[in-house]
CSV table of C-alpha atoms and ligand atoms in Angstrom, one decimal:
chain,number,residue,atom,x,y,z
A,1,UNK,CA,24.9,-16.1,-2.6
A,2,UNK,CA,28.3,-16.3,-3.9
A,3,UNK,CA,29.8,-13.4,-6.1
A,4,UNK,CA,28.2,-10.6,-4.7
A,5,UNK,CA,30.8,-7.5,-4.7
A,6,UNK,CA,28.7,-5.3,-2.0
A,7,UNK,CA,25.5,-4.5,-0.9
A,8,UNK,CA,23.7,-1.1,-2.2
A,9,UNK,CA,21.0,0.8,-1.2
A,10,UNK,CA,18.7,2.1,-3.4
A,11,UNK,CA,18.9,5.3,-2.3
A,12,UNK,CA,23.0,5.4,-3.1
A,13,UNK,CA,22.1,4.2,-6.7
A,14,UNK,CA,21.7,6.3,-9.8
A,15,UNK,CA,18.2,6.4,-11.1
A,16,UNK,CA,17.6,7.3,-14.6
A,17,UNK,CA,13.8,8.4,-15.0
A,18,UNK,CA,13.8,7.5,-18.7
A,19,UNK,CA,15.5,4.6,-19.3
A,20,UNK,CA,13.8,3.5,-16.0
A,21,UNK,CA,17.6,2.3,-14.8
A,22,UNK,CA,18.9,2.4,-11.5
A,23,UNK,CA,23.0,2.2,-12.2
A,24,UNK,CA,26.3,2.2,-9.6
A,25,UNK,CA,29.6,2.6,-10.0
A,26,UNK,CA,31.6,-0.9,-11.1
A,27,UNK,CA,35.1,-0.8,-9.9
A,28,UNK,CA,36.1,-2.1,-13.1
A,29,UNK,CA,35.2,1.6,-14.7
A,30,UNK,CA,31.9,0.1,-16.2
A,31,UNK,CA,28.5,0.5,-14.0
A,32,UNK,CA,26.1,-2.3,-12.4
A,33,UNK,CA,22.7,-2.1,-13.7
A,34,UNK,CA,19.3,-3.1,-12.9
A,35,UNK,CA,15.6,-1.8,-14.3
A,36,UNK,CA,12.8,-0.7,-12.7
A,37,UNK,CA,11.1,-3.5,-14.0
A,38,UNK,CA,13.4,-6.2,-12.8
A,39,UNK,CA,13.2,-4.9,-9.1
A,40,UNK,CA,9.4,-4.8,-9.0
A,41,UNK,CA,9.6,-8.4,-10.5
A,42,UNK,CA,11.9,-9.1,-7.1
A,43,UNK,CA,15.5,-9.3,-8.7
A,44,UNK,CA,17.4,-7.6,-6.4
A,45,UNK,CA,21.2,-8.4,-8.2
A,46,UNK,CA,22.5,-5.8,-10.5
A,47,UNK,CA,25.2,-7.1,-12.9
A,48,UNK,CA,28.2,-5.1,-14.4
A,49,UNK,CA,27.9,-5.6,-18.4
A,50,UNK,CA,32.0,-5.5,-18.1
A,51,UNK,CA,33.5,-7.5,-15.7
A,52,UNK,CA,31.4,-10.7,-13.6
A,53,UNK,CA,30.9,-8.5,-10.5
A,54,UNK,CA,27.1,-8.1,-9.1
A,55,UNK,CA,25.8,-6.4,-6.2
A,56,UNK,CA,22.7,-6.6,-4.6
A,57,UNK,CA,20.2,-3.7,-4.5
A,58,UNK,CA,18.7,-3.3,-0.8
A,59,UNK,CA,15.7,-1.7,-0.4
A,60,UNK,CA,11.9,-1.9,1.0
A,61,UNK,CA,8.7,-2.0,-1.1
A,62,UNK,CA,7.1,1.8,-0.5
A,63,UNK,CA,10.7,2.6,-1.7
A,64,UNK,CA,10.1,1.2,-5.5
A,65,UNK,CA,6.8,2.4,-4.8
A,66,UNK,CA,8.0,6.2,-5.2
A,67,UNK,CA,10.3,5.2,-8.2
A,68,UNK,CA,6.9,3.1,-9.9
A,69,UNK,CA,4.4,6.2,-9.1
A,70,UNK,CA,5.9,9.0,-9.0
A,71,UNK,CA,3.7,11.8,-7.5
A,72,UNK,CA,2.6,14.7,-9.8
A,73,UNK,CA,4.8,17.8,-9.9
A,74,UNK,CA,3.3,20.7,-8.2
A,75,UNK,CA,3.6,23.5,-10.6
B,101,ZN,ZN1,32.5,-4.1,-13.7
């Protein structure tokens, strides 16, 4: 696919637990996002909302799996 400024794993991404967004620095200053939802539904390009740059979000299903269920907190 044409347009696609690197590939990121999902690890290296920024997750966000309650807006449920997984986020990555954009060289342009701005930051590529992509949802929780939108990767379980397969989308694996996250867009910058500031410049036309996109990247593409590696990872395996038991990876979104941790993100989707996350297991209890011990207390
Ligand atoms: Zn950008």
């Amino acid at each position: 696919m044409a347009g696609i400024y690197e590939e990121v794993e999902i690890e290296d991404m920024t997750y966000d637990a309650e807006t449920k967004m997984f986020t990555f620095p954009c060289p342009c200053g701005d930051k590529f996002q992509i949802s929780l939802e939108e990767l379980d539904d397969g989308e694996d390009i996250a867009h910058c909302p500031s410049c036309t740059l996109k990247i593409r979000v590696v990872y395996e299903p038991e990876a979104l799996e941790r993100y989707l269920n996350p297991p209890e907190e011990e207390s």
